[in-house]
Coordinates of C-alpha atoms in Angstrom, one line a residue:
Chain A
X1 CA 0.0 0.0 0.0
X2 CA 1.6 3.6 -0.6
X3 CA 0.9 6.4 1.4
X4 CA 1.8 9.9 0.9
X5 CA 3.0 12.0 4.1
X6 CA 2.6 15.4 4.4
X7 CA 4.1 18.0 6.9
X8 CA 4.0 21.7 7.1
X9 CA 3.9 21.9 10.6
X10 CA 6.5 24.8 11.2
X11 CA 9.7 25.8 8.7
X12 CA 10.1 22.5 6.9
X13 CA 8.0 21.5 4.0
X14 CA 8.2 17.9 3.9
X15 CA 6.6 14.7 2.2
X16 CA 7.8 10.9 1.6
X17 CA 6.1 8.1 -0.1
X18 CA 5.9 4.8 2.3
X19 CA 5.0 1.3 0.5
X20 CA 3.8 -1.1 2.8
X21 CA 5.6 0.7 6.0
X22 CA 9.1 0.9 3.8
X23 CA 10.0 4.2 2.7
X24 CA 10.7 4.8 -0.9
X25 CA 11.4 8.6 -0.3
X26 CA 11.6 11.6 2.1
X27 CA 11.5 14.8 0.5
X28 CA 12.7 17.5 2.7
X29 CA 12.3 21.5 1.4
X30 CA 15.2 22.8 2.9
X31 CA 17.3 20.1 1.2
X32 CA 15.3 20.6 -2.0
X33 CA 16.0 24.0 -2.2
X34 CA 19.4 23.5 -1.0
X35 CA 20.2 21.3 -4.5
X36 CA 18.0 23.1 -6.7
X37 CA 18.5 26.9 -6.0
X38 CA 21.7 27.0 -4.8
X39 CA 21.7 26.9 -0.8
X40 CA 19.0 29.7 0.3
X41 CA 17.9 29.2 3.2
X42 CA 14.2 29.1 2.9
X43 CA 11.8 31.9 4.5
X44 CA 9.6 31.3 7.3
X45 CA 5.9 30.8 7.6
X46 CA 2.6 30.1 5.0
X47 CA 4.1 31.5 1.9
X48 CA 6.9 29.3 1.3
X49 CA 5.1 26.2 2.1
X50 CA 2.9 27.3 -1.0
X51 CA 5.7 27.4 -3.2
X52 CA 7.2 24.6 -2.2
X53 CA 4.3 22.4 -1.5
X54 CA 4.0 20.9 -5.2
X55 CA 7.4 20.8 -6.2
X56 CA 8.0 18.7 -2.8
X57 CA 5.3 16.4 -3.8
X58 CA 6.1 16.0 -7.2
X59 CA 10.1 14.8 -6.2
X60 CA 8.7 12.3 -3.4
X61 CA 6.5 10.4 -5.8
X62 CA 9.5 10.9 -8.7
X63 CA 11.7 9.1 -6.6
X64 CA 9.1 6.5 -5.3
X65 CA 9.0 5.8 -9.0
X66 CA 4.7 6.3 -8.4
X67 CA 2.4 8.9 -9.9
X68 CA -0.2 9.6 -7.9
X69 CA -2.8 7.7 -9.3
X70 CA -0.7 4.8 -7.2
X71 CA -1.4 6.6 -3.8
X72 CA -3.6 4.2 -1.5
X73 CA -4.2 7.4 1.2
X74 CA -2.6 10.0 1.8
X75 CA -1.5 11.1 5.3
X76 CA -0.9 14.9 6.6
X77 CA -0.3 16.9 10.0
X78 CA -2.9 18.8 11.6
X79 CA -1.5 20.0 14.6
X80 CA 0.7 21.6 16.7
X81 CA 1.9 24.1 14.7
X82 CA 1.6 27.8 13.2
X83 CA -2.0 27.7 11.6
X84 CA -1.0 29.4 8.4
X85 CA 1.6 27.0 7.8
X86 CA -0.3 23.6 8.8
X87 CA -3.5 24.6 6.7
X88 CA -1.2 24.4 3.2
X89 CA -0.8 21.2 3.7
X90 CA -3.8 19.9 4.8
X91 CA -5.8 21.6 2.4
X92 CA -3.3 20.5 0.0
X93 CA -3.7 16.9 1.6
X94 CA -7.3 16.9 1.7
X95 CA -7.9 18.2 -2.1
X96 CA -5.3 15.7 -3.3
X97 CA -6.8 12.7 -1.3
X98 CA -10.4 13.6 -2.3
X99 CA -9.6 14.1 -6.5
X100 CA -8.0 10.3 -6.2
X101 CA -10.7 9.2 -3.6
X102 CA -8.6 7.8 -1.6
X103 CA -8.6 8.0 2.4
X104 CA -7.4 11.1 4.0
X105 CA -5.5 11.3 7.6
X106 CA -4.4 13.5 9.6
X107 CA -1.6 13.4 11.8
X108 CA -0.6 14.9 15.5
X109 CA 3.2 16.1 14.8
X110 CA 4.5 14.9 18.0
X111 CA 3.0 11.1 17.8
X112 CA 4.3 11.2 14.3
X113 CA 8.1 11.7 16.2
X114 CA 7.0 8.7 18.7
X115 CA 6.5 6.5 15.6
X116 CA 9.3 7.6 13.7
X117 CA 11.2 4.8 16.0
X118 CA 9.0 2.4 14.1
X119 CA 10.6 3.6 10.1
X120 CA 13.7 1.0 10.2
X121 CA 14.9 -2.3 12.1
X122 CA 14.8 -3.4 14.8
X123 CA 11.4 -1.7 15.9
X124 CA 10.6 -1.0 19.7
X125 CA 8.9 -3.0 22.1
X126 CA 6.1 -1.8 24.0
X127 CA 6.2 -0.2 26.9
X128 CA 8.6 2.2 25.2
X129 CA 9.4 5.4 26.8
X130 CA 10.3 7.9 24.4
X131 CA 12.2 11.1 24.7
X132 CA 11.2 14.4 22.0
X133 CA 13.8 16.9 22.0
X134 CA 14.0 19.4 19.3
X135 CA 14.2 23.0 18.5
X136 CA 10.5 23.1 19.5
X137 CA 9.4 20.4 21.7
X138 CA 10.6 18.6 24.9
X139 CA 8.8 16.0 25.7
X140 CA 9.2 12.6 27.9
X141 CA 6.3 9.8 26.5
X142 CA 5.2 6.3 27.8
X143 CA 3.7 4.3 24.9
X144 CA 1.7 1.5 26.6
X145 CA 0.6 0.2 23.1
X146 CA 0.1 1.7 19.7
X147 CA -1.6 5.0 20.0
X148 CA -1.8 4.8 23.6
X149 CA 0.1 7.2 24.7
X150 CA 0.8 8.8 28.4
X151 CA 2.6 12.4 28.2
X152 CA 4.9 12.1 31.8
X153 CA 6.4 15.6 31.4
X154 CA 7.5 18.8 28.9
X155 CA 9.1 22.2 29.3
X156 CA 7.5 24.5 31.1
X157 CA 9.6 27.4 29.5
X158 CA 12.2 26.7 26.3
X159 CA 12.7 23.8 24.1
X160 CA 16.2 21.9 25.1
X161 CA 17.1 23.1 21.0
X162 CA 15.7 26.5 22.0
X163 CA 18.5 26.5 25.0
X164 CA 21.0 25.7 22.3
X165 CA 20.3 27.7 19.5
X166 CA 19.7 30.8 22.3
X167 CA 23.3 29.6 23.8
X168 CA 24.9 30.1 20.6
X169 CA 23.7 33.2 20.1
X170 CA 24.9 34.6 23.1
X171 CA 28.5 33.2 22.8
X172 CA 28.0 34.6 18.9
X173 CA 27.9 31.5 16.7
X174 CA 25.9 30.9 14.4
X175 CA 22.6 28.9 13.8
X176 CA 21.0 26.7 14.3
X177 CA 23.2 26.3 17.9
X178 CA 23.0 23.0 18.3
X179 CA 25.5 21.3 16.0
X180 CA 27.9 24.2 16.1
X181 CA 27.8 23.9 20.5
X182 CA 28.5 20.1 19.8
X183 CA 31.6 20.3 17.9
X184 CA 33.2 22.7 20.2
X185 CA 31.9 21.0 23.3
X186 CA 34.0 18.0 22.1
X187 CA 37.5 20.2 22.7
X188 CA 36.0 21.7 26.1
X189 CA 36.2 20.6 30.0
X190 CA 32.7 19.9 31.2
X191 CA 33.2 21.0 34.5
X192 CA 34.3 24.0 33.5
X193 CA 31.4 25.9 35.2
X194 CA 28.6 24.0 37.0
X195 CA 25.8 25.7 35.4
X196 CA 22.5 25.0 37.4
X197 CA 20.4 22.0 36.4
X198 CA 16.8 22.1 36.8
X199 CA 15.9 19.2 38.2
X200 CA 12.2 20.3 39.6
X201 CA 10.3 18.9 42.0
X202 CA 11.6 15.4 42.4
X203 CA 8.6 13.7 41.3
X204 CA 8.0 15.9 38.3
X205 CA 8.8 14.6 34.8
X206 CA 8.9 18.1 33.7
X207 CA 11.5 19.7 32.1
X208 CA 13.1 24.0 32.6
X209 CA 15.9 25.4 30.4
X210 CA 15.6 29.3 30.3
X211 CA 17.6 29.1 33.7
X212 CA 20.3 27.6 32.5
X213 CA 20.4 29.8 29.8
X214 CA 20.1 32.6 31.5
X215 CA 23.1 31.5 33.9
X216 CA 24.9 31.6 31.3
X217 CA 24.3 35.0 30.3
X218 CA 24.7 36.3 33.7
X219 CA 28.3 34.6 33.6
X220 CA 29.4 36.2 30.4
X221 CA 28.3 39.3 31.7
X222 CA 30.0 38.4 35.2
X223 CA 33.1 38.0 33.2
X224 CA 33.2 40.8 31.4
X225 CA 32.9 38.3 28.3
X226 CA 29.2 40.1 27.3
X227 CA 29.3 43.9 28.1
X228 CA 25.9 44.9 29.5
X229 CA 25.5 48.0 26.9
X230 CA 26.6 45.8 23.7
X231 CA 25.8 42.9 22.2
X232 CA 29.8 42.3 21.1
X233 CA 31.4 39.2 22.3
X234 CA 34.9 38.6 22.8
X235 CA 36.2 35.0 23.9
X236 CA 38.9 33.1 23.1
X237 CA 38.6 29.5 21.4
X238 CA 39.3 27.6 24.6
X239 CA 36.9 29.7 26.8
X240 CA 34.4 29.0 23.9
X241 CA 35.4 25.3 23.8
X242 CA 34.5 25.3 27.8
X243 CA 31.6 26.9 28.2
X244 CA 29.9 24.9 25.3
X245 CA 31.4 22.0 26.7
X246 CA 29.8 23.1 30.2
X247 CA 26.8 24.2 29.3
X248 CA 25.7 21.3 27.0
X249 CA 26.8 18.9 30.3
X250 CA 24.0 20.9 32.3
X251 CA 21.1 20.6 29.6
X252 CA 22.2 16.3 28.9
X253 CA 22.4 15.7 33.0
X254 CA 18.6 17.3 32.9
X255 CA 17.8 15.2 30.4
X256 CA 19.7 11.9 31.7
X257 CA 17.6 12.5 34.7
X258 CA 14.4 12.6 33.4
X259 CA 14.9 9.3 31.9
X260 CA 15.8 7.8 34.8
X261 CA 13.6 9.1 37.0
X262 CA 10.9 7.6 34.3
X263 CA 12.8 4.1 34.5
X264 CA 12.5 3.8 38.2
X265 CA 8.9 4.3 37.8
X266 CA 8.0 2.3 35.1
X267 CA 8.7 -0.7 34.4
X268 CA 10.3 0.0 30.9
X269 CA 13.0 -2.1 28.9
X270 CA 12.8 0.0 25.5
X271 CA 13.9 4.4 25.1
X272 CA 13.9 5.9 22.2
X273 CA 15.0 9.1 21.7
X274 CA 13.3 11.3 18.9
X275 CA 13.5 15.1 17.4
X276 CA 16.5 16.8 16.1
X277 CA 18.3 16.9 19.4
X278 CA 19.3 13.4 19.2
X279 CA 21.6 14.0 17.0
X280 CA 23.5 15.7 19.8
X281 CA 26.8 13.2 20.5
X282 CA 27.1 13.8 24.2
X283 CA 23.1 13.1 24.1
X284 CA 23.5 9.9 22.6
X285 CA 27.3 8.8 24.4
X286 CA 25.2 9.3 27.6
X287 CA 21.7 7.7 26.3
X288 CA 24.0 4.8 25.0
X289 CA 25.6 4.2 28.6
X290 CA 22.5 4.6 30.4
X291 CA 21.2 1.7 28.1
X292 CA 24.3 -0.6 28.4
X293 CA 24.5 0.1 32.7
X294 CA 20.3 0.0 32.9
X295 CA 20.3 -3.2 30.3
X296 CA 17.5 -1.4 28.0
X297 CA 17.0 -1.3 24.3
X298 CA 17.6 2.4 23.1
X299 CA 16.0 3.3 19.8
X300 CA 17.7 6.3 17.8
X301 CA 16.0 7.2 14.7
X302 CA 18.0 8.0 11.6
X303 CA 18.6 11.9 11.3
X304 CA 17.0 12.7 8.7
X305 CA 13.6 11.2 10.4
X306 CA 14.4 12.7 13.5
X307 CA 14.1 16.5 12.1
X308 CA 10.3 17.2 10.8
X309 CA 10.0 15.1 8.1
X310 CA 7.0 13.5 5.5
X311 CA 8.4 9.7 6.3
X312 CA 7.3 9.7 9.6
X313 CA 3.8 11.2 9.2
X314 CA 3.4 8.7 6.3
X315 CA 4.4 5.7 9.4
X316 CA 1.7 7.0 11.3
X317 CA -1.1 7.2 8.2
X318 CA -0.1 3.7 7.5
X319 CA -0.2 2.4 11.1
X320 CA -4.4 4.3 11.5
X321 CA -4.9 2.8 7.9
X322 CA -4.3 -0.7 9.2
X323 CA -6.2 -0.4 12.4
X324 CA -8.9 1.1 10.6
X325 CA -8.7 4.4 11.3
X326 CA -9.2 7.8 8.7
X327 CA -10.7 11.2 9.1
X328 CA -13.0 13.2 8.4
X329 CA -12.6 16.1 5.5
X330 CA -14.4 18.6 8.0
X331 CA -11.2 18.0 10.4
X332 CA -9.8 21.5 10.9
X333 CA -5.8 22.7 11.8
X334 CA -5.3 22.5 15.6
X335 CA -2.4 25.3 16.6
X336 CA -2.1 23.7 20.1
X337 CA -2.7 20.0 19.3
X338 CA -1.5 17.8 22.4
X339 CA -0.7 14.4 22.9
Chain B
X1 CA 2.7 57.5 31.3
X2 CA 5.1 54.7 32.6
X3 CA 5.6 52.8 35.7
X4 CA 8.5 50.4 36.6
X5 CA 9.1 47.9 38.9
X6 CA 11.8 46.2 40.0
X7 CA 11.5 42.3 40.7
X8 CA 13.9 39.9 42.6
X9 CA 12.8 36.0 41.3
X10 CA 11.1 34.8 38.3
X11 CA 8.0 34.4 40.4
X12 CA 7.9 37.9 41.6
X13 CA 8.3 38.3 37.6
X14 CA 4.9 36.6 36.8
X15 CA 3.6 37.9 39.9
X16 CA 3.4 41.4 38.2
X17 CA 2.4 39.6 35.1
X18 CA -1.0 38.6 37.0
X19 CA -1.3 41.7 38.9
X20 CA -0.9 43.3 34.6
X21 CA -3.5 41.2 33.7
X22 CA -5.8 42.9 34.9
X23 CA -6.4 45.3 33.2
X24 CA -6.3 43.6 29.4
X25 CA -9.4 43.0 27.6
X26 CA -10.3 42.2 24.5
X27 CA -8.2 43.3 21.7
X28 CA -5.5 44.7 23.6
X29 CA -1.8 44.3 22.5
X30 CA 1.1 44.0 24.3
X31 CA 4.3 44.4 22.9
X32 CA 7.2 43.1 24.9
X33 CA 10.6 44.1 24.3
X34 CA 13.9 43.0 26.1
X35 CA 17.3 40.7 25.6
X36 CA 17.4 37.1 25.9
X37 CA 17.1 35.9 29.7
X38 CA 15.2 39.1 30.6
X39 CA 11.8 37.4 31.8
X40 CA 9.9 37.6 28.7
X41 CA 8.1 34.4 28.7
X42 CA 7.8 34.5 32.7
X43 CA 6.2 38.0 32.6
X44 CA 3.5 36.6 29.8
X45 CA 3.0 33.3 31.9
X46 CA 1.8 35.7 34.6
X47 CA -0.4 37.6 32.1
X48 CA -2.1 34.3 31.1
X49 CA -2.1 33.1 34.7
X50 CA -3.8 36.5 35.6
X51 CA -6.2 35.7 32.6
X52 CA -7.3 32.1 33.4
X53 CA -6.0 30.2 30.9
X54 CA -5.5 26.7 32.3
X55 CA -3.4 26.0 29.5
X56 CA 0.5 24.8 29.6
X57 CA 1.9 28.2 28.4
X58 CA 5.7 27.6 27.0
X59 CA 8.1 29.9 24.5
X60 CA 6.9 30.0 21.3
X61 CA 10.1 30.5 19.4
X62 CA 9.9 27.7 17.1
X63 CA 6.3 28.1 16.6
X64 CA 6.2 31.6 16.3
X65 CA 2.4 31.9 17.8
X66 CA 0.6 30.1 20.4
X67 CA -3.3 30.2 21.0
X68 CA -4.4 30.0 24.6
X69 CA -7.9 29.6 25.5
X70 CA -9.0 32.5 29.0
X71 CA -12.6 32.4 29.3
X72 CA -13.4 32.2 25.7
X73 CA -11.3 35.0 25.2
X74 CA -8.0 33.7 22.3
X75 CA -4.8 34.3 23.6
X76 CA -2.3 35.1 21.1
X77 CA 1.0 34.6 22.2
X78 CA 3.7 35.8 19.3
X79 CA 7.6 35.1 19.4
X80 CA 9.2 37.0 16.7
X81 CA 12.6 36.0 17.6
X82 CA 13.4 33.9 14.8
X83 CA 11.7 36.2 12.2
X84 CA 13.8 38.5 10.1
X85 CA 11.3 40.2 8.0
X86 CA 8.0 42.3 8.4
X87 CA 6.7 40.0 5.7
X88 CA 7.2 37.1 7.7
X89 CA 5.0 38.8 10.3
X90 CA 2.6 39.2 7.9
X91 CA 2.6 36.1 6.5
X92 CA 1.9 34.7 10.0
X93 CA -1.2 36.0 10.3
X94 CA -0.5 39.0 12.6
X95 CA -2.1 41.3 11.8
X96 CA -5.3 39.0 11.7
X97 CA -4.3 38.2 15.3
X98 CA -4.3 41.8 16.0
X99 CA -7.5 42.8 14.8
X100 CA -9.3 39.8 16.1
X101 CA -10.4 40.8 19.0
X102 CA -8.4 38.4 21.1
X103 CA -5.4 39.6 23.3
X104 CA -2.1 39.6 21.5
X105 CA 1.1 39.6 23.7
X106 CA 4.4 39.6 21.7
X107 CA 7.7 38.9 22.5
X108 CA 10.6 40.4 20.4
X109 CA 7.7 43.4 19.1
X110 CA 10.6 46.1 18.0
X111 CA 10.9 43.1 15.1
X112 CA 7.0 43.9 14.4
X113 CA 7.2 47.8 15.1
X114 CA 5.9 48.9 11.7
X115 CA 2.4 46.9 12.4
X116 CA 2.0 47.4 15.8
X117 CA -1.0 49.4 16.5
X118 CA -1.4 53.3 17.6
X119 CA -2.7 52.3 21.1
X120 CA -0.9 49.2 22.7
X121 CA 0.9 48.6 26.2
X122 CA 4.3 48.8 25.8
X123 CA 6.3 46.6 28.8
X124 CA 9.9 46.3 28.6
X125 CA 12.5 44.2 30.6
X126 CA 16.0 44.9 31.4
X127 CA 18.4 42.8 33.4
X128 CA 19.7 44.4 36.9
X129 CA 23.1 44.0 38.4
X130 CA 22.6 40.9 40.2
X131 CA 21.4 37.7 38.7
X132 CA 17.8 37.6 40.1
X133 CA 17.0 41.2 39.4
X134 CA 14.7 42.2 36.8
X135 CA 13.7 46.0 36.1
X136 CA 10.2 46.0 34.3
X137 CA 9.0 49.2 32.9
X138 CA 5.4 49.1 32.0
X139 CA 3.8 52.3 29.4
X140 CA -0.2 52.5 28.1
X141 CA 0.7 53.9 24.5
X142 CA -2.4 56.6 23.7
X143 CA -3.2 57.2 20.0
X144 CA -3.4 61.1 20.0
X145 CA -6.1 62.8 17.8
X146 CA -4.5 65.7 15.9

């Protein structure tokens, strides 16, 4: 069976073409664009998801080898997200599945990351706990069975990639933060400075980061790194090297924790890790000896399904197809769309 | 006219944010300014706090906007942090959020200045010397009839 998925839940336009659960492509824009018109970075928001929409579409059933007469349903995300921007595709979504008639789904974004563990070999047992960290979400999930899920915590403030990209900004490199803090982190002393961790209340599988993002700020500043009346950094490479090396430490313990707060209260023997975050390489040294000292399964999904992607909203429309499930054409964007 | 405070926690931060509240009603705008790690977010989870909505209210940088739900009055809670253009803003839908008759609170607003409207509270947030202090300055912006 091939399923089309479709995401335009924030700056990513995205769609992929599963057959039968295997995916045959994963179209993202920002790559698209990237190949096609020469590295600009795409613009934010509605507009360029209009643009982009078709041509995206068009190169994930290309290299599926499939026209769209070929499409069995066709699945797309409805929420969280930026109204503007999750509307084009699921009016998109909706026109396309109702000129083939075909089934249409929609899709929660953040399941869609639970499930993305389920796109390759060796797929997760249930119960799996399942962290999602990205740019935009922080999130710690038990999944009892398929598509019962129990949220145990999220930020109450930023997004762990919020810390980072923020972070970088501060200590003037570039963006996005994350990948730029890891590779310096990797030349840096962790104990550097003991920037806070926000642990919360001990029972709480929530998570905090502006603190430790604004500890850092207050050191800088401290330091006479950040002057209070300009935004001008000066630091030299090892300083750099130590406080991303510090910093990332404080936001991975907080992280670490949660899990293992989660593990002492459930009785769990899969993690998986999801969202753009995971690709962070202290993340995953620490995820991986958690796994090997705990004796649990840890899932990391491929990069490129761990950003917002199409492949893993097309997992999702395939997993509802087969237990029966499709929507309505009445069903409407939800901005604030929980788990 | 402009008022400011000083706070010395985060929670004395959205303490002021409830006590701001209430005054808002619908269709008011508030345009937040101040640096990263000023109390931006905080000062807006008091305003929704201070406005009932039972929502889990987080930053919206990635997402730009939030909705909130406070007594059937929509919350619009902007972050134009990541934006780099007025046309971004527009494409977003803000000036639809503006004119809707909801309450719009926006972080990063000097990024929206050109669309802001005429009559708006302006609240801005500076750091203070030591780590917990926080110096809030609070103006009702007037459109004056010529």
């Amino acid at each position: 069976m091939n399923v089309l998925g479709i995401e335009t839940s924030c700056d990513e336009t995205a769609a992929a073409v599963l057959q039968d659960g295997i995916v045959k492509s994963n179209i993202i824009s920002s790559q698209l664009v990237h190949q096609k018109y020469g590295g600009v970075v795409p613009e934010l928001a509605s507009r360029a998801h209009q643009r982009l929409i078709v041509p995206v579409v068009e190169e994930a059933l290309h290299i599926a080898g499939i026209k769209k007469e070929q499409l069995e349903s066709v699945a797309v995300t409805y929420g969280p997200g930026l109204v503007g921007a999750l509307l084009v595709g699921l009016n998109f979504a909706k026109a396309l599945a109702y000129g083939l008639k075909i089934p249409f789904i929609g899709v929660n974004h953040m399941e869609a990351h639970l499930y993305s563990n389920f796109i390759d070999e060796p797929k997760p047992n249930f119960p799996l706990l399942c962290l999602i960290v990205s740019g935009g979400h922080t999130q710690l999930v038990l999944v009892r069975q398929f598509f019962h899920h129990q949220l145990l915590g999220e930020t109450l403030d930023d997004a762990a990639g919020e810390a980072f990209d923020k972070v970088a900004k501060m200590l003037g490199l570039g963006f996005p933060g994350g990948p730029i803090i890891d590779k310096l982190a990797k030349q840096g002393n962790p104990d550097f400075v003991k920037f806070p961790r926000s642990f919360l209340d001990e029972d709480s599988f929530d998570f905090s980061f502006s603190g430790i993002k604004t500890s850092v700020l207050y050191w800088l500043r401290g330091h006479k790194i950040l002057p209070a009346d300009s935004q001008q950094i000066t630091i030299n490479h090892e300083l750099l090297t130590n406080l991303c090396a510090s910093f990332q430490a404080a936001v991975v313990d907080v992280l670490i924790e949660k899990i293992m707060r989660a593990l002492r209260k459930f009785e769990v023997k899969d993690v998986a890790v999801a969202g753009g975050v995971s690709a962070n390489s202290e993340l995953r040294r620490r995820t991986q000896e958690l796994a090997q000292r705990q004796g649990f399964k840890l899932h990391i999904p491929k990069f490129e399904y761990c950003t917002d992607n199409g492949a893993m909203i097309a997992m999702v429309g395939w997993l509802k197809l087969k237990g029966g499930i499709r929507s309505d054409f009445g069903l409407n964007a939800v901005a604030n769309l929980s788990l | 006219m402009s008022q400011t405070f000083k706070t010395c926690s985060e929670e004395e931060t959205i303490e002021r944010g409830v006590e701001f509240a209430r005054q808002l009603q619908r269709g008011d705008v508030v345009a937040l300014t101040g640096d990263l790690g000023t109390g931006k977010t905080r000062f807006i989870q008091g305003i929704c706090k201070g406005l009932g909505v039972q929502e889990h209210v987080a930053s919206p940088t990635f997402t730009i906007v939030n909705q909130y739900d406070a007594h059937g009055i929509i919350v619009y809670h902007c972050d134009f942090y990541r934006v780099h253009s007025v046309a971004d803003i527009r494409d977003v839908g803000f000036e639809e959020y503006v004119s809707s008759g909801g309450i719009c609170l926006i972080e990063w607003a000097e990024k929206a200045h050109q669309l802001l409207p005429a009559q708006r509270y302006d609240v801005h947030l500076r750091l203070g010397n030591d780590e917990q202090i926080r110096e809030i300055t609070i103006e009702k912006i007037v459109e004056v009839e010529v």
